Structures are given as C-alpha cells and as structure tokens.
Amino acid sequence: MLIAGAGGHAIELLDILISEEMTADLAFYDDLTGITSLHGFPVLKNAEMAKAYLSKTPDFILGTGNPQVRMMFYQKFTAWGGTHRSIKGRGIAFSNFSNSNEADIFNLCFIGANTHIGRGTLINTGAQIHHDVRVGEFSEINPGAVLLGASQVGDNCSIGANATILPKVKIGNQVIVGAGSVVTQDVPDGVKVIGVPGRII
C-alpha cells in the first residue's frame, strides 16, 4: 500500500493502518521534502519510484487532507496505474444505508442513513454526517464538524473543525467553511464562510 503524502495527516492514517494490521509493503510518497523514511517505512521521492512501486503493489490511499491535493494525488496515482483504496477507522457508528465506499472515514465518526459521500472525500475524526446528507468528491470534513439532516456539500470543499451545517443547507463547490462556523443559509461556489451565523467574506 502506498500512502500519497507524508505529513501529519499521513501519520494519523498510519495509526489506523497499524491498528488494522495493514502495513505489509507499506510506503509513503513525498516529492516535496528531503525525508526518506517515516516511522520506519520508506518514503518514495519521485514519479519513477512511485510508478515502479505501483506496478507491483497498485493500492494507494490518500494521505493528505487538502481537497485540491487529494484530487491531484488521485489523478496522478491512477494515471500511474494505481488503484484507490479507502480507509475506515475504528469506533464508527455507520448506517447500513450509507453510500460511502470510496471515502476515507477516520475514527469515532457518525455516518447516518441515506447518506452519500463522494469519491476521495475525507471524513475526519469525530465528524458527524446525519441522515440524507450529500457530500461531493474530494472534500474534507474536518474533526468534529457536524452536517445535519439533508444538508449538501459540493466537490473540493473544506468544512472546518467543529463547524455545523444546519439541515437542508446547500453548500456549493470549492467552498471553505471556517472552524466553528454555523452555516444557516445556502452558500454559492468558490467562497469562504466564517462566523456564527456564517457569513461570506
């Protein structure tokens, strides 16, 4: 398994993989820093090394939280012959009626009934996704965020830690919601929202 990224989020992901005994042939990919090893696992430094690895062990996991970087890694690694795998942490309250097979869901999350969470999206530790919520692709729902019934979040969004999206609120694509914000109204594409109640800045 190749983890796309080698920063703080990747280390939290490593904890989950260790607890699930999924570290056989594990490596990281990081072409930005000088590190060559992370907690005893090798760090691949360039495209040639990653392609060679994926030709033998094609599975990869997105090891970064940033929505744009998650999408970039997904596109790059699949073009190199990789197969995206999602991860599910421990202690998740998970509805049998959720469609979230291609999302990463970290420890201690709540995933309600009739939810849809898109490909490459990250639901980080302790977040809550309540009934009938829709989350697009490659979005990041940060720790402790709460998406209430029938709310919607678009593609490539970042919902800050402990933010709350009220029921039936629709958030567009490429939106950033600040930590602790409470979003009470629909939000268009490409804006930043902060505060209680949330306002566009």
mmCIF file of C-alpha atoms in Angstrom:
data_model
loop_
_atom_site.group_PDB
_atom_site.id
_atom_site.type_symbol
_atom_site.label_atom_id
_atom_site.label_comp_id
_atom_site.label_asym_id
_atom_site.label_seq_id
_atom_site.Cartn_x
_atom_site.Cartn_y
_atom_site.Cartn_z
ATOM 1 C CA MET A 1 0.000 0.000 0.000
ATOM 2 C CA LEU A 2 1.314 3.433 -0.943
ATOM 3 C CA ILE A 3 0.244 6.458 1.116
ATOM 4 C CA ALA A 4 0.069 9.585 -1.044
ATOM 5 C CA GLY A 5 1.666 12.131 1.275
ATOM 6 C CA ALA A 6 3.984 12.012 4.283
ATOM 7 C CA GLY A 7 2.829 14.836 6.587
ATOM 8 C CA GLY A 8 0.746 14.957 9.736
ATOM 9 C CA HIS A 9 -2.398 13.559 8.148
ATOM 10 C CA ALA A 10 -0.446 10.629 6.725
ATOM 11 C CA ILE A 11 0.861 9.808 10.206
ATOM 12 C CA GLU A 12 -2.693 9.770 11.593
ATOM 13 C CA LEU A 13 -3.612 7.467 8.708
ATOM 14 C CA LEU A 14 -0.639 5.266 9.610
ATOM 15 C CA ASP A 15 -2.063 4.822 13.121
ATOM 16 C CA ILE A 16 -5.271 3.430 11.600
ATOM 17 C CA LEU A 17 -3.353 1.117 9.263
ATOM 18 C CA ILE A 18 -1.275 -0.205 12.169
ATOM 19 C CA SER A 19 -4.403 -0.864 14.260
ATOM 20 C CA GLU A 20 -5.944 -2.722 11.308
ATOM 21 C CA GLU A 21 -2.697 -4.657 10.625
ATOM 22 C CA MET A 22 -2.468 -3.238 7.110
ATOM 23 C CA THR A 23 1.225 -2.274 6.985
ATOM 24 C CA ALA A 24 2.615 -5.053 4.769
ATOM 25 C CA ASP A 25 4.684 -3.498 1.942
ATOM 26 C CA LEU A 26 3.693 -0.018 3.130
ATOM 27 C CA ALA A 27 5.442 3.073 1.751
ATOM 28 C CA PHE A 28 4.829 6.820 1.593
ATOM 29 C CA TYR A 29 5.167 9.232 -1.330
ATOM 30 C CA ASP A 30 6.551 12.739 -0.820
ATOM 31 C CA ASP A 31 8.358 14.654 -3.563
ATOM 32 C CA LEU A 32 8.498 17.958 -1.645
ATOM 33 C CA THR A 33 10.692 17.283 1.406
ATOM 34 C CA GLY A 34 14.004 15.560 1.962
ATOM 35 C CA ILE A 35 12.728 12.777 4.209
ATOM 36 C CA THR A 36 13.414 9.232 3.033
ATOM 37 C CA SER A 37 11.857 7.310 5.944
ATOM 38 C CA LEU A 38 8.821 7.884 8.153
ATOM 39 C CA HIS A 39 8.379 5.826 11.333
ATOM 40 C CA GLY A 40 10.459 3.073 9.768
ATOM 41 C CA PHE A 41 8.636 2.994 6.414
ATOM 42 C CA PRO A 42 10.281 4.140 3.160
ATOM 43 C CA VAL A 43 9.326 7.430 1.508
ATOM 44 C CA LEU A 44 9.361 7.370 -2.283
ATOM 45 C CA LYS A 45 10.719 10.620 -3.729
ATOM 46 C CA ASN A 46 9.737 10.813 -7.402
ATOM 47 C CA ALA A 47 7.359 9.609 -10.105
ATOM 48 C CA GLU A 48 9.676 6.848 -11.304
ATOM 49 C CA MET A 49 9.890 5.298 -7.835
ATOM 50 C CA ALA A 50 6.106 5.554 -7.367
ATOM 51 C CA LYS A 51 5.360 4.024 -10.786
ATOM 52 C CA ALA A 52 7.711 1.113 -10.096
ATOM 53 C CA TYR A 53 6.080 0.542 -6.697
ATOM 54 C CA LEU A 54 2.525 0.731 -8.085
ATOM 55 C CA SER A 55 3.387 -1.731 -10.864
ATOM 56 C CA LYS A 56 3.966 -4.348 -8.150
ATOM 57 C CA THR A 57 1.634 -3.134 -5.388
ATOM 58 C CA PRO A 58 -1.079 -0.992 -7.030
ATOM 59 C CA ASP A 59 -3.150 0.018 -3.986
ATOM 60 C CA PHE A 60 -2.835 3.583 -2.710
ATOM 61 C CA ILE A 61 -4.533 5.708 -0.044
ATOM 62 C CA LEU A 62 -4.806 9.494 0.003
ATOM 63 C CA GLY A 63 -2.604 10.680 2.870
ATOM 64 C CA THR A 64 -3.369 14.393 2.873
ATOM 65 C CA GLY A 65 -6.380 16.413 3.959
ATOM 66 C CA ASN A 66 -6.274 19.308 1.481
ATOM 67 C CA PRO A 67 -9.064 18.780 -1.102
ATOM 68 C CA GLN A 68 -7.075 20.022 -4.114
ATOM 69 C CA VAL A 69 -4.049 17.907 -3.185
ATOM 70 C CA ARG A 70 -6.252 14.843 -2.599
ATOM 71 C CA MET A 71 -7.710 15.217 -6.094
ATOM 72 C CA MET A 72 -4.268 15.816 -7.640
ATOM 73 C CA PHE A 73 -2.825 12.719 -5.969
ATOM 74 C CA TYR A 74 -5.834 10.633 -7.024
ATOM 75 C CA GLN A 75 -5.479 11.689 -10.665
ATOM 76 C CA LYS A 76 -1.709 11.237 -10.676
ATOM 77 C CA PHE A 77 -1.658 7.837 -8.972
ATOM 78 C CA THR A 78 -4.478 6.374 -11.067
ATOM 79 C CA ALA A 79 -2.697 7.597 -14.215
ATOM 80 C CA TRP A 80 0.369 5.727 -12.963
ATOM 81 C CA GLY A 81 -1.646 2.502 -12.716
ATOM 82 C CA GLY A 82 -2.641 2.709 -9.060
ATOM 83 C CA THR A 83 -5.912 1.561 -7.527
ATOM 84 C CA HIS A 84 -7.500 3.877 -4.972
ATOM 85 C CA ARG A 85 -8.463 2.277 -1.657
ATOM 86 C CA SER A 86 -10.489 3.970 1.039
ATOM 87 C CA ILE A 87 -9.932 3.512 4.753
ATOM 88 C CA LYS A 88 -12.404 3.159 7.587
ATOM 89 C CA GLY A 89 -11.182 3.800 11.136
ATOM 90 C CA ARG A 90 -12.378 2.357 14.412
ATOM 91 C CA GLY A 91 -15.376 3.252 16.517
ATOM 92 C CA ILE A 92 -17.536 4.466 13.626
ATOM 93 C CA ALA A 93 -21.311 4.490 14.055
ATOM 94 C CA PHE A 94 -22.077 3.520 10.475
ATOM 95 C CA SER A 95 -25.541 3.146 8.918
ATOM 96 C CA ASN A 96 -26.193 0.152 6.712
ATOM 97 C CA PHE A 97 -27.864 2.607 4.335
ATOM 98 C CA SER A 98 -24.903 4.860 3.574
ATOM 99 C CA ASN A 99 -23.139 5.040 0.211
ATOM 100 C CA SER A 100 -19.595 5.985 1.164
ATOM 101 C CA ASN A 101 -17.410 3.186 -0.159
ATOM 102 C CA GLU A 102 -14.855 5.480 -1.812
ATOM 103 C CA ALA A 103 -14.490 7.912 1.122
ATOM 104 C CA ASP A 104 -11.958 7.853 3.953
ATOM 105 C CA ILE A 105 -13.704 7.834 7.329
ATOM 106 C CA PHE A 106 -11.477 8.248 10.373
ATOM 107 C CA ASN A 107 -12.027 7.071 13.943
ATOM 108 C CA LEU A 108 -15.114 7.866 16.026
ATOM 109 C CA CYS A 109 -17.311 9.314 13.269
ATOM 110 C CA PHE A 110 -21.083 9.074 12.874
ATOM 111 C CA ILE A 111 -22.411 8.258 9.384
ATOM 112 C CA GLY A 112 -26.225 8.304 9.191
ATOM 113 C CA ALA A 113 -28.798 6.640 6.981
ATOM 114 C CA ASN A 114 -29.320 7.516 3.314
ATOM 115 C CA THR A 115 -26.072 9.476 3.160
ATOM 116 C CA HIS A 116 -23.847 9.741 0.116
ATOM 117 C CA ILE A 117 -20.166 10.623 0.486
ATOM 118 C CA GLY A 118 -18.233 11.026 -2.747
ATOM 119 C CA ARG A 119 -15.016 9.550 -4.062
ATOM 120 C CA GLY A 120 -11.839 10.737 -2.365
ATOM 121 C CA THR A 121 -13.623 12.660 0.375
ATOM 122 C CA LEU A 122 -12.213 12.663 3.907
ATOM 123 C CA ILE A 123 -14.454 12.474 6.965
ATOM 124 C CA ASN A 124 -12.015 13.263 9.744
ATOM 125 C CA THR A 125 -12.038 12.128 13.370
ATOM 126 C CA GLY A 126 -15.264 12.682 15.280
ATOM 127 C CA ALA A 127 -17.230 14.284 12.433
ATOM 128 C CA GLN A 128 -20.971 13.607 12.126
ATOM 129 C CA ILE A 129 -22.788 13.092 8.828
ATOM 130 C CA HIS A 130 -26.511 12.852 9.590
ATOM 131 C CA HIS A 131 -29.377 11.327 7.590
ATOM 132 C CA ASP A 132 -29.847 12.230 3.915
ATOM 133 C CA VAL A 133 -26.666 14.330 3.748
ATOM 134 C CA ARG A 134 -24.817 14.503 0.422
ATOM 135 C CA VAL A 135 -21.086 15.265 0.255
ATOM 136 C CA GLY A 136 -19.351 15.592 -3.117
ATOM 137 C CA GLU A 137 -15.952 14.354 -4.266
ATOM 138 C CA PHE A 138 -12.559 15.217 -2.753
ATOM 139 C CA SER A 139 -13.981 17.305 0.063
ATOM 140 C CA GLU A 140 -12.616 17.480 3.589
ATOM 141 C CA ILE A 141 -14.913 17.352 6.611
ATOM 142 C CA ASN A 142 -12.620 18.272 9.494
ATOM 143 C CA PRO A 143 -12.632 16.874 13.057
ATOM 144 C CA GLY A 144 -15.825 17.443 14.980
ATOM 145 C CA ALA A 145 -17.753 19.043 12.107
ATOM 146 C CA VAL A 146 -21.494 18.292 12.046
ATOM 147 C CA LEU A 147 -23.559 18.077 8.853
ATOM 148 C CA LEU A 148 -27.225 17.913 9.846
ATOM 149 C CA GLY A 149 -30.121 16.224 8.035
ATOM 150 C CA ALA A 150 -30.411 16.661 4.270
ATOM 151 C CA SER A 151 -27.645 19.259 4.031
ATOM 152 C CA GLN A 152 -25.396 19.163 0.979
ATOM 153 C CA VAL A 153 -21.706 19.895 0.466
ATOM 154 C CA GLY A 154 -20.235 20.117 -3.031
ATOM 155 C CA ASP A 155 -16.922 18.970 -4.513
ATOM 156 C CA ASN A 156 -13.498 20.140 -3.282
ATOM 157 C CA CYS A 157 -14.846 21.800 -0.136
ATOM 158 C CA SER A 158 -13.239 22.147 3.279
ATOM 159 C CA ILE A 159 -15.584 22.217 6.267
ATOM 160 C CA GLY A 160 -13.629 23.436 9.293
ATOM 161 C CA ALA A 161 -13.234 21.702 12.624
ATOM 162 C CA ASN A 162 -16.369 21.894 14.795
ATOM 163 C CA ALA A 163 -18.346 23.731 12.101
ATOM 164 C CA THR A 164 -22.066 22.988 11.858
ATOM 165 C CA ILE A 165 -24.102 22.890 8.659
ATOM 166 C CA LEU A 166 -27.789 23.217 9.501
ATOM 167 C CA PRO A 167 -30.485 20.960 7.983
ATOM 168 C CA LYS A 168 -31.209 21.328 4.255
ATOM 169 C CA VAL A 169 -28.473 23.942 3.720
ATOM 170 C CA LYS A 170 -26.732 23.572 0.340
ATOM 171 C CA ILE A 171 -23.049 24.418 0.017
ATOM 172 C CA GLY A 172 -21.568 24.787 -3.466
ATOM 173 C CA ASN A 173 -18.263 23.541 -4.875
ATOM 174 C CA GLN A 174 -14.833 24.737 -3.713
ATOM 175 C CA VAL A 175 -16.190 26.367 -0.554
ATOM 176 C CA ILE A 176 -14.179 26.845 2.641
ATOM 177 C CA VAL A 177 -16.139 26.977 5.907
ATOM 178 C CA GLY A 178 -14.108 28.233 8.859
ATOM 179 C CA ALA A 179 -13.648 26.299 12.083
ATOM 180 C CA GLY A 180 -16.554 26.677 14.496
ATOM 181 C CA SER A 181 -18.822 28.377 11.958
ATOM 182 C CA VAL A 182 -22.559 27.718 11.865
ATOM 183 C CA VAL A 183 -23.904 27.805 8.315
ATOM 184 C CA THR A 184 -27.597 28.693 8.278
ATOM 185 C CA GLN A 185 -28.135 29.598 4.597
ATOM 186 C CA ASP A 186 -27.201 28.208 1.188
ATOM 187 C CA VAL A 187 -23.665 29.063 0.010
ATOM 188 C CA PRO A 188 -22.607 29.594 -3.654
ATOM 189 C CA ASP A 189 -19.492 28.106 -5.280
ATOM 190 C CA GLY A 190 -15.991 29.317 -4.543
ATOM 191 C CA VAL A 191 -16.425 31.409 -1.387
ATOM 192 C CA LYS A 192 -15.221 31.419 2.218
ATOM 193 C CA VAL A 193 -17.667 31.402 5.114
ATOM 194 C CA ILE A 194 -16.876 32.218 8.750
ATOM 195 C CA GLY A 195 -18.717 33.044 11.936
ATOM 196 C CA VAL A 196 -21.942 32.394 13.823
ATOM 197 C CA PRO A 197 -24.103 32.667 11.868
ATOM 198 C CA GLY A 198 -21.827 32.020 8.886
ATOM 199 C CA ARG A 199 -21.180 34.935 6.551
ATOM 200 C CA ILE A 200 -19.313 35.126 3.249
ATOM 201 C CA ILE A 201 -16.032 37.039 3.366
#
